[in-house]
C-alpha positions as a Markdown table, in Angstrom:
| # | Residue | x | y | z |
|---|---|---|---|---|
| 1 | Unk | 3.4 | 34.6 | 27.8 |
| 2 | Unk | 0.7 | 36.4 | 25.9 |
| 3 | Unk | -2.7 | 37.2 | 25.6 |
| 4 | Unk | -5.2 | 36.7 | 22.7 |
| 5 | Unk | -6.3 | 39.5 | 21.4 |
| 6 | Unk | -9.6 | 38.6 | 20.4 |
| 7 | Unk | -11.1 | 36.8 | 23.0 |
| 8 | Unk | -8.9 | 37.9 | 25.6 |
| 9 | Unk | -7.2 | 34.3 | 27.4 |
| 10 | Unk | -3.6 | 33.6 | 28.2 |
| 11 | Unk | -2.0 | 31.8 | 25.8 |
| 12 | Unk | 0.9 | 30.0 | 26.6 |
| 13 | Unk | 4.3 | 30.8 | 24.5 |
| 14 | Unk | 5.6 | 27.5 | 22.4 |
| 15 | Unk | 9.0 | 26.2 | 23.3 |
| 16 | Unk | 11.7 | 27.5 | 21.6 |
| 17 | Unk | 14.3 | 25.0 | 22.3 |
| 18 | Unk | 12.5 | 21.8 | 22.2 |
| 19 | Unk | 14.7 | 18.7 | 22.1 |
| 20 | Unk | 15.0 | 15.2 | 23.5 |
| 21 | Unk | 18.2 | 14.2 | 25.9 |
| 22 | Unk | 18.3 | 10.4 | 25.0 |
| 23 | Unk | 20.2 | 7.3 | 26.2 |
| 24 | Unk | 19.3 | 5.5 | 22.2 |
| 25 | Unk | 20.7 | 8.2 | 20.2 |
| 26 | Unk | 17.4 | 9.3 | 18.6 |
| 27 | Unk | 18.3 | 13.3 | 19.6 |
| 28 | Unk | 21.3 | 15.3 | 19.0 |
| 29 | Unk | 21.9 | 15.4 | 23.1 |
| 30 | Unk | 23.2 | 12.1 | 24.4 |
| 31 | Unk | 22.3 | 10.8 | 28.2 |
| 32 | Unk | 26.2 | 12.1 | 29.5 |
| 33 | Unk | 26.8 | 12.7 | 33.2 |
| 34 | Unk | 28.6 | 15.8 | 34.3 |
| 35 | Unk | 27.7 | 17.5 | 30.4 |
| 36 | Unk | 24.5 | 19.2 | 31.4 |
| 37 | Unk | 23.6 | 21.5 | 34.2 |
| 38 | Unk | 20.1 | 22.1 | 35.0 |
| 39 | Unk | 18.9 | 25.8 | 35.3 |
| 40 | Unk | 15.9 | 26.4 | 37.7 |
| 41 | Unk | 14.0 | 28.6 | 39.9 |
| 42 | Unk | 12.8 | 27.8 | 43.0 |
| 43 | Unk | 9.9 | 30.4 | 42.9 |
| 44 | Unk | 8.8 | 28.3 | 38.9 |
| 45 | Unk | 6.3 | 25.3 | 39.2 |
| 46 | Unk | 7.6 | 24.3 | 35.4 |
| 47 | Unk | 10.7 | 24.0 | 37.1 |
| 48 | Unk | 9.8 | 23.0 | 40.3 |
| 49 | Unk | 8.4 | 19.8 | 38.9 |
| 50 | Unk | 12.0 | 19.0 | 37.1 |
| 51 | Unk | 13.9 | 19.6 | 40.3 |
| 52 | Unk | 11.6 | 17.1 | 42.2 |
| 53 | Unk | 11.8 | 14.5 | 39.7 |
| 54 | Unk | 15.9 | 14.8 | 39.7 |
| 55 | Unk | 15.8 | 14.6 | 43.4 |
| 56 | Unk | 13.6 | 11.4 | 43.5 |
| 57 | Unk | 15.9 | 10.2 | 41.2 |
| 58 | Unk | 19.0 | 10.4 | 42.3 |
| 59 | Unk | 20.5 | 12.6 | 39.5 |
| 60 | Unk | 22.6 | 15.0 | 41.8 |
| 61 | Unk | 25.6 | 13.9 | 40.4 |
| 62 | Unk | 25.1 | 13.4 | 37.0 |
| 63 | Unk | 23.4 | 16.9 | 36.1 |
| 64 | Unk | 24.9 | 19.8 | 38.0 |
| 65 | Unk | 21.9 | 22.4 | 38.9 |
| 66 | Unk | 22.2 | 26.1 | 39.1 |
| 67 | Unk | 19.2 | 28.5 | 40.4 |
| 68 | Unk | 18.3 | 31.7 | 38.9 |
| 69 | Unk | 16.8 | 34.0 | 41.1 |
| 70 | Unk | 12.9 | 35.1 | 42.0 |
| 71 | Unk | 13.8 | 38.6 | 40.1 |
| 72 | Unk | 14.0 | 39.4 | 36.4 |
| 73 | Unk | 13.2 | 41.7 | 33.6 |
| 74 | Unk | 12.5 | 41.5 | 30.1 |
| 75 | Unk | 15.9 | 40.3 | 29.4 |
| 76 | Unk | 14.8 | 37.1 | 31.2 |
| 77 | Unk | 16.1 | 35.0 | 34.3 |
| 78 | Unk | 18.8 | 36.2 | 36.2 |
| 79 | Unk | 21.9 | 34.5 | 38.5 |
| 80 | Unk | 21.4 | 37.3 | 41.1 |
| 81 | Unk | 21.5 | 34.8 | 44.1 |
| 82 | Unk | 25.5 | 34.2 | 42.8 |
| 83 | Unk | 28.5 | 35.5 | 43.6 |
| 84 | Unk | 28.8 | 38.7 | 41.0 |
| 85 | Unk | 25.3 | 37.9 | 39.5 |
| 86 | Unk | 27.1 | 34.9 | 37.8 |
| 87 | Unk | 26.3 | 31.4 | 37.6 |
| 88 | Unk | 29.4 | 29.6 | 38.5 |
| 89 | Unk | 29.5 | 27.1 | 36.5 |
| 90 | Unk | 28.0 | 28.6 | 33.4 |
| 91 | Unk | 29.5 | 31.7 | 33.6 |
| 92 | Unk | 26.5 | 34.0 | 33.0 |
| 93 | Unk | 24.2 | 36.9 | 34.5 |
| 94 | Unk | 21.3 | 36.1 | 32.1 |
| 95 | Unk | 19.8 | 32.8 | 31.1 |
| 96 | Unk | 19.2 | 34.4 | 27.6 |
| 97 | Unk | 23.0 | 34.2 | 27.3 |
| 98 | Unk | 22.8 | 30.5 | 27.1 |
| 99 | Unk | 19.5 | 30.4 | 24.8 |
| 100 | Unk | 21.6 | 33.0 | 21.9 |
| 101 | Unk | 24.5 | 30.3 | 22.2 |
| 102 | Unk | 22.2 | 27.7 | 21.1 |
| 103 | Unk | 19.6 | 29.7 | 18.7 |
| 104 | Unk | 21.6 | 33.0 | 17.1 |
| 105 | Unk | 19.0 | 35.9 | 17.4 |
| 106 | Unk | 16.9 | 33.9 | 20.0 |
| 107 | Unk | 13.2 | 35.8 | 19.9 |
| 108 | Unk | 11.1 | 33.4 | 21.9 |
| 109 | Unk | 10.5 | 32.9 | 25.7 |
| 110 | Unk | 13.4 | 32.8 | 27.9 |
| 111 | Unk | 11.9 | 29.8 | 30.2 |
| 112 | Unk | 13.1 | 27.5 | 33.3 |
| 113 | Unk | 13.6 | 24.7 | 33.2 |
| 114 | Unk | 16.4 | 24.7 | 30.5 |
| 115 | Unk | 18.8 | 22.0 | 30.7 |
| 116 | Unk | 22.2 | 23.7 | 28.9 |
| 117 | Unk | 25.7 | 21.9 | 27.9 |
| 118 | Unk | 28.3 | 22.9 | 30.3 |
| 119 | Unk | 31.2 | 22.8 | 27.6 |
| 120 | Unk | 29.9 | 25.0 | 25.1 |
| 121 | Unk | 27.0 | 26.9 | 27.0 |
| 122 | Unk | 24.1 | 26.3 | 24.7 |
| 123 | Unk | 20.9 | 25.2 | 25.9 |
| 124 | Unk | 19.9 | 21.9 | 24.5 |
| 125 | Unk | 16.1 | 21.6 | 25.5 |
| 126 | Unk | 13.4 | 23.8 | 28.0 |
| 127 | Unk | 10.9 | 21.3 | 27.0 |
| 128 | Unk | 10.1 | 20.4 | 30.7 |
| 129 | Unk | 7.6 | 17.6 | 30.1 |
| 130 | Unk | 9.6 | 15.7 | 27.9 |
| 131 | Unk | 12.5 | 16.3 | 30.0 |
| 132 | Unk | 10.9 | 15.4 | 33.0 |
| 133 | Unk | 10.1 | 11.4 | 31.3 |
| 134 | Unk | 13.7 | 11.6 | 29.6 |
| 135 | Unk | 15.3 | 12.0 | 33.2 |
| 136 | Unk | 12.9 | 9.1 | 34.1 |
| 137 | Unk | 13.6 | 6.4 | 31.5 |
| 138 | Unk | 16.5 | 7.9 | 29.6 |
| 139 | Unk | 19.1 | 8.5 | 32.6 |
| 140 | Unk | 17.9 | 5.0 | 34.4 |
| 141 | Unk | 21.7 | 4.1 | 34.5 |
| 142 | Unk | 22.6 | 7.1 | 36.6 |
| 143 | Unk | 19.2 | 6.6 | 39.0 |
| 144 | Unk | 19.6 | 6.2 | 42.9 |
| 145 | Unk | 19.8 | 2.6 | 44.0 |
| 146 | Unk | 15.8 | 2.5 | 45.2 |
| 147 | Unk | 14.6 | 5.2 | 42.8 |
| 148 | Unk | 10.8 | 5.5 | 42.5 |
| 149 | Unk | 9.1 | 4.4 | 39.1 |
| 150 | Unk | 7.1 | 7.8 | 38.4 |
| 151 | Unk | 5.6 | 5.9 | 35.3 |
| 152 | Unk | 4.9 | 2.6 | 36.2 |
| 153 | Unk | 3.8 | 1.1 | 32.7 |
| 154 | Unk | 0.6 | -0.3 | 33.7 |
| 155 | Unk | -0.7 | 3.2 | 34.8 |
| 156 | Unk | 0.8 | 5.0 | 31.7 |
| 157 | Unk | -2.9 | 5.6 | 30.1 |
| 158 | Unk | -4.4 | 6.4 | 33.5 |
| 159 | Unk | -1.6 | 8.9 | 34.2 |
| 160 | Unk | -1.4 | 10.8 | 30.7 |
| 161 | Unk | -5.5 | 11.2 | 31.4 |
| 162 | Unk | -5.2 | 12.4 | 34.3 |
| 163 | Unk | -2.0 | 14.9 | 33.9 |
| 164 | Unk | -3.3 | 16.3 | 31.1 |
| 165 | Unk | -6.6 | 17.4 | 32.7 |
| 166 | Unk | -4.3 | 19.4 | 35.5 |
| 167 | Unk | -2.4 | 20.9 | 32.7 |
| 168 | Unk | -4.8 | 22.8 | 31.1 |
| 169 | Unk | -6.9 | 23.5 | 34.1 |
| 170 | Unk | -4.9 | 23.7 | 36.7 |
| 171 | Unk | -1.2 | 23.9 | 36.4 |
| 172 | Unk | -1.9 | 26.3 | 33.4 |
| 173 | Unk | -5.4 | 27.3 | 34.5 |
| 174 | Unk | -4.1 | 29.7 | 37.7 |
| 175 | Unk | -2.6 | 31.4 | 34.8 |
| 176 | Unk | -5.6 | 31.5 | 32.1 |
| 177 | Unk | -6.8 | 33.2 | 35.7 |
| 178 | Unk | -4.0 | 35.4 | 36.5 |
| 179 | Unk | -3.1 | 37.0 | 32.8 |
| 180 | Unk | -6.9 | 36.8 | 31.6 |
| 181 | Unk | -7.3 | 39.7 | 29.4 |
| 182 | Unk | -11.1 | 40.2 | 29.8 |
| 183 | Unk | -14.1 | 39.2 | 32.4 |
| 184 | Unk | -15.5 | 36.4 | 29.9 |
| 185 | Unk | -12.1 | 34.7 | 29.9 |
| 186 | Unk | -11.5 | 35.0 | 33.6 |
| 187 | Unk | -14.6 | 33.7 | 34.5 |
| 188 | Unk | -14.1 | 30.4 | 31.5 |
| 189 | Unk | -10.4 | 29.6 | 33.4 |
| 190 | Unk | -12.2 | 30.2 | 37.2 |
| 191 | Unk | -14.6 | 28.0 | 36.4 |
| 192 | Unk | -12.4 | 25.2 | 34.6 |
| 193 | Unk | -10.0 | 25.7 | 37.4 |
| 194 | Unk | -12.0 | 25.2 | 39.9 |
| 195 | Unk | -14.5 | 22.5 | 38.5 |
| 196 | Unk | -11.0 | 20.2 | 38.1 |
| 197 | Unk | -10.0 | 20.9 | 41.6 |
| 198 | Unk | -13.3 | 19.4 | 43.0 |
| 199 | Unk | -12.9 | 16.8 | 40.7 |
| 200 | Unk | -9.7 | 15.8 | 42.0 |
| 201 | Unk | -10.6 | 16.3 | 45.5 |
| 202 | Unk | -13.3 | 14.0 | 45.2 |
| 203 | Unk | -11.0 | 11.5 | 43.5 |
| 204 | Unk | -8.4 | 11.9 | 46.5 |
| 205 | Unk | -10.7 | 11.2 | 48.8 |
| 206 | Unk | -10.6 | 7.6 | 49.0 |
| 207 | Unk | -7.4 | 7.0 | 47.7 |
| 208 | Unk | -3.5 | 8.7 | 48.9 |
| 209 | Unk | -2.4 | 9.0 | 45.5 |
| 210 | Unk | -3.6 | 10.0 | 42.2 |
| 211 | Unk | -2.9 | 6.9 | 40.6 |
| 212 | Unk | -2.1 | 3.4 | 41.6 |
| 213 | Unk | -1.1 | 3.3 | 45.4 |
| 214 | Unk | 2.7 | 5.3 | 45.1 |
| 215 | Unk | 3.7 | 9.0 | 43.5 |
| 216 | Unk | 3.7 | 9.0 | 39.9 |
| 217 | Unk | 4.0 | 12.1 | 37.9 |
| 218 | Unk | 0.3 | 13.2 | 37.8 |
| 219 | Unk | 1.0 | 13.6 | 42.2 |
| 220 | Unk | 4.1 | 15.5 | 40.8 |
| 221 | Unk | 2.3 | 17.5 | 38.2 |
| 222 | Unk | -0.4 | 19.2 | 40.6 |
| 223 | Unk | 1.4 | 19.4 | 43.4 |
| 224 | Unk | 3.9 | 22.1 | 42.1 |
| 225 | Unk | 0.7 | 24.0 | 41.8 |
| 226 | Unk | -1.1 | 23.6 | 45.1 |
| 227 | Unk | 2.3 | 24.3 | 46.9 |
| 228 | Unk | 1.8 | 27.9 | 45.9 |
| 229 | Unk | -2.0 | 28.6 | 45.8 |
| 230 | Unk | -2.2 | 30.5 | 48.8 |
| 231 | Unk | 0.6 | 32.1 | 48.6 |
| 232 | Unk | 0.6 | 33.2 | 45.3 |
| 233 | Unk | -2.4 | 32.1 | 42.9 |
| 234 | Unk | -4.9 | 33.0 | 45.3 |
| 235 | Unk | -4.7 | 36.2 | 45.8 |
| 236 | Unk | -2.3 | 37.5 | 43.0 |
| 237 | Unk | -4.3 | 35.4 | 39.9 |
| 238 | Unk | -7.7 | 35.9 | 41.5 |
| 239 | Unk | -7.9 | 32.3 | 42.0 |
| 240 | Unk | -10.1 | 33.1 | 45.1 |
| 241 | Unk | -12.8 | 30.6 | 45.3 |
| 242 | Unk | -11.6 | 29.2 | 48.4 |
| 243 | Unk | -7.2 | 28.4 | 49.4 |
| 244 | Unk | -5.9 | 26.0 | 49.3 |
| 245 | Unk | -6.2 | 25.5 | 53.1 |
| 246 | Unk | -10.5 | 25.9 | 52.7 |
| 247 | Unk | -10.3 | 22.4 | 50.7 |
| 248 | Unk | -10.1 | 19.9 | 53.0 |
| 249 | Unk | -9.1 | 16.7 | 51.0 |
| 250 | Unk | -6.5 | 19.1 | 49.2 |
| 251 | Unk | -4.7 | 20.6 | 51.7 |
| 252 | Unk | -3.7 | 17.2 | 53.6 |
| 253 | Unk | -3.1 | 15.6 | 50.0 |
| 254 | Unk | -0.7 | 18.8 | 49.9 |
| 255 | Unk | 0.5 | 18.3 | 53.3 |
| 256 | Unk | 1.3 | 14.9 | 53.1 |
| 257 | Unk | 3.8 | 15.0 | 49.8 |
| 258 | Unk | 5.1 | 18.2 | 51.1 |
| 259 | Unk | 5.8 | 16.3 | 54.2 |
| 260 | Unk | 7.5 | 13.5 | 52.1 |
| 261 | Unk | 11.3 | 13.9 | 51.0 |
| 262 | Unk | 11.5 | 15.1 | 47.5 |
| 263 | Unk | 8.8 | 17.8 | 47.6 |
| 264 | Unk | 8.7 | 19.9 | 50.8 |
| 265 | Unk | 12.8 | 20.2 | 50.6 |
| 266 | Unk | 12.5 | 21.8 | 47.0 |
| 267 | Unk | 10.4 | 25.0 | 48.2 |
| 268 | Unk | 10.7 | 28.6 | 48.5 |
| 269 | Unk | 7.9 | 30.0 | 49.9 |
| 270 | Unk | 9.6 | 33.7 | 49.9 |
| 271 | Unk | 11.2 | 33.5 | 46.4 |
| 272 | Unk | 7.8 | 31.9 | 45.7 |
| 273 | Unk | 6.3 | 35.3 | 46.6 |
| 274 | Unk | 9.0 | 37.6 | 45.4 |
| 275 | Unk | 8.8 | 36.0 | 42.2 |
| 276 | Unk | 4.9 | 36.6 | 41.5 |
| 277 | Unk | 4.2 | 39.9 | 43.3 |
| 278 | Unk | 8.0 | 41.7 | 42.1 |
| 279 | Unk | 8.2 | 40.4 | 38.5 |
| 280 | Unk | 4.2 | 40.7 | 37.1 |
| 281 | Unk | 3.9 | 44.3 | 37.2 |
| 282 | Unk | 0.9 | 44.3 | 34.9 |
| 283 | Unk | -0.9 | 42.6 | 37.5 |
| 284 | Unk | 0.6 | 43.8 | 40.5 |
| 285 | Unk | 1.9 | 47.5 | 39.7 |
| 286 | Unk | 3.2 | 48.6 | 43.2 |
| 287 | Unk | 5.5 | 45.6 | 43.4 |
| 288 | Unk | 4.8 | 45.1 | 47.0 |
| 289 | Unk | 5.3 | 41.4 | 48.4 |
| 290 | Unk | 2.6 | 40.0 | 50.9 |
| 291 | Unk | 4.2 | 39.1 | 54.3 |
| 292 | Unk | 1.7 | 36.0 | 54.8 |
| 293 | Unk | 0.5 | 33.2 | 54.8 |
| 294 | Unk | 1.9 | 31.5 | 57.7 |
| 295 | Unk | 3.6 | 28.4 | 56.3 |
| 296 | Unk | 4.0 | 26.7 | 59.7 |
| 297 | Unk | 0.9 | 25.0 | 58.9 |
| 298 | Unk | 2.2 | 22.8 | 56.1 |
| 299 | Unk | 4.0 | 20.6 | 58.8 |
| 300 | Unk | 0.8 | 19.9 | 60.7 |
| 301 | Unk | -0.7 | 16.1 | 60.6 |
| 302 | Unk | -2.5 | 15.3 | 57.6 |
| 303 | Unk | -3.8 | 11.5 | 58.0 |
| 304 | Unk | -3.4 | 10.4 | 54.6 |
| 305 | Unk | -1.6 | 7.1 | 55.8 |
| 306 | Unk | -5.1 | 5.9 | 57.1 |
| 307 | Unk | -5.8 | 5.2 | 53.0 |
| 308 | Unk | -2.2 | 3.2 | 52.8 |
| 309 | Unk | -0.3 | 3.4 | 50.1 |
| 310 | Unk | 3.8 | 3.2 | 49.3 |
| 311 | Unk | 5.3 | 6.9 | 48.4 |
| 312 | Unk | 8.0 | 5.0 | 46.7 |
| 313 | Unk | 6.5 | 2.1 | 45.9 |
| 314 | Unk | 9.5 | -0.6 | 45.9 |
| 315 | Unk | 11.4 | 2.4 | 46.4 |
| 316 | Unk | 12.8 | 4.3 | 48.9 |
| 317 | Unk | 13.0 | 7.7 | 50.1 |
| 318 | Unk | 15.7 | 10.1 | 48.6 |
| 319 | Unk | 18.5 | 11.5 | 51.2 |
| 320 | Unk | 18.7 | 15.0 | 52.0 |
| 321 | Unk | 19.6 | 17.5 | 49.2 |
| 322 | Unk | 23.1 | 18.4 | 48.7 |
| 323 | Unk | 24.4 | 21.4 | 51.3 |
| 324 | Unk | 24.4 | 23.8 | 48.4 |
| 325 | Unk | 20.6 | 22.7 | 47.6 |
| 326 | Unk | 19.2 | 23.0 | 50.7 |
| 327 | Unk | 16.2 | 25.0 | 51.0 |
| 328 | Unk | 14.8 | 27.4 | 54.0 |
| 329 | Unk | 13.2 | 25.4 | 56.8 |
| 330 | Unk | 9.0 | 26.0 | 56.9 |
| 331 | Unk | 7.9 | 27.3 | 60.5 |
């Protein structure tokens, strides 16, 4: 992460490892189950996003996930929820240990999600978009029987449109918000941000989804980011307009896929906060972790089934995560 000198925005880092896993043998990583173990974070919405999509999916059992913990330094994510700081599979304290296997004198950002190769401990992509379609159409032969189409090709157009407006103004936007360097920019990415969140309110007002009647990945997309607005993007990135809880047709959009397997059961709220408020001292020097919101209130009714719709289309729901995934319980 960085900030532009000149004009003062947050500019995000490129990727630094940015490959393809692929069934056709267009990338050096084949589509192999049981040779890549996915590293999250439960408090990262990057990550977030790849966790939900694997879950949907089905993938447990062909890609092995490890989480590094909410805390970490300059020397990047850390294993500190394992055994001796260690991921057990892996076999390291720091995810940078996996990027200097892959990339000798690795200099760039040490992100999650990175999916790395079990055998030799190299990581062989952290482009999380592209990962996220790969696991979609390039692992369909290790899929869930009733897995969820999260492109369904006659929405493809609608879908791109629409997920690329949240990434720049919202997923990204909090943290044009958050990292802004002077008032000019903090005002542009307020604005932006919250001008896109009407925009999409209004559009969810009539309809369950934000495209088609099931989840694709644009519901995906901006849902990793409204599951942490008032907790963290709210009041730590000045993204104080109103929460996410003052926004009617938001909040029970939010509520209802949080209330859906495959979302709710990926969340952290409290490595969510310790995350934010611990690691970004620039923005929060004292380090000090807020004790709210209450997060009782995400399993309140929401009434979105009144505008129909299928969650999973000709799907079905995923079962519950593995014992070893399993997340807090809300209330």
């Amino acid at each position: 992460m960085g900030t532009d000198q000149a004009s003062g925005e947050f500019v995000r880092e490129a990727l630094g490892v940015a490959e393809r896993i692929t069934a056709d043998g267009s990338s050096p990583w084949p589509v192999e189950p049981g040779r890549y173990r996915l590293v999250a974070a439960r408090a990262c919405p990057w990550a977030n996003r790849i966790v939900i999509v694997r879950r949907l999916l089905g993938l447990e059992d062909a890609i092995s996930m490890g989480i590094a913990g909410p805390l970490h330094d300059e020397r990047s994510w850390r294993f500190h929820l394992d055994p001796g700081n260690v991921d057990p599979v892996l076999g390291v304290e720091w995810l940078r240990e996996a990027y200097e296997k892959a990339v000798p004198g690795y200099d760039k950002g040490v992100t999650v999600p990175a999916m790395v190769e079990v055998a030799s401990g190299k990581v062989a992509t952290n482009a999380y978009a592209e990962l996220e379609y790969d696991l979609a159409t390039q692992w369909t032969a290790y899929h869930r029987e009733g897995a969820p189409d999260l492109w369904p090709a006659e929405h493809l157009d609608e879908i791109g449109a629409v997920s690329e407006g949240i990434f720049h103004d919202v997923n990204n936007g909090v943290y044009k918000c958050g990292f802004a360097g002077t008032q000019a920019a903090y005002d542009k990415a307020f604005h932006a941000l919250f001008s896109r969140l009407d925009e999409l309110s209004d559009r969810l007002a009539t309809r369950r989804y934000l495209v088609g009647d099931t989840i694709t990945e644009a519901d995906i997309r901006l849902w990793v980011t409204l599951a942490r607005f008032d907790a963290a993007y709210h009041g730590h990135f000045k993204c104080n307009r109103h929460k996410l809880t003052e926004m009617p047709v938001l909040w029970a959009y939010a509520r209802d896929l949080f209330q859906t397997p495959g979302f709710g059961d990926t969340i952290d709220v409290e490595q969510i906060k310790q995350h934010y408020y611990g690691v970004h001292t620039s923005v929060n020097p004292s380090g000090i972790v807020p004790l709210g919101p209450d997060t009782s209130v995400w399993l309140t009714p929401h009434g979105r089934e009144e505008l129909g719709g299928r969650p999973f289309g000709d799907g079905t729901p995923p079962p519950p995560p593995p014992e070893g995934e399993r997340v807090p319980a809300i209330g």
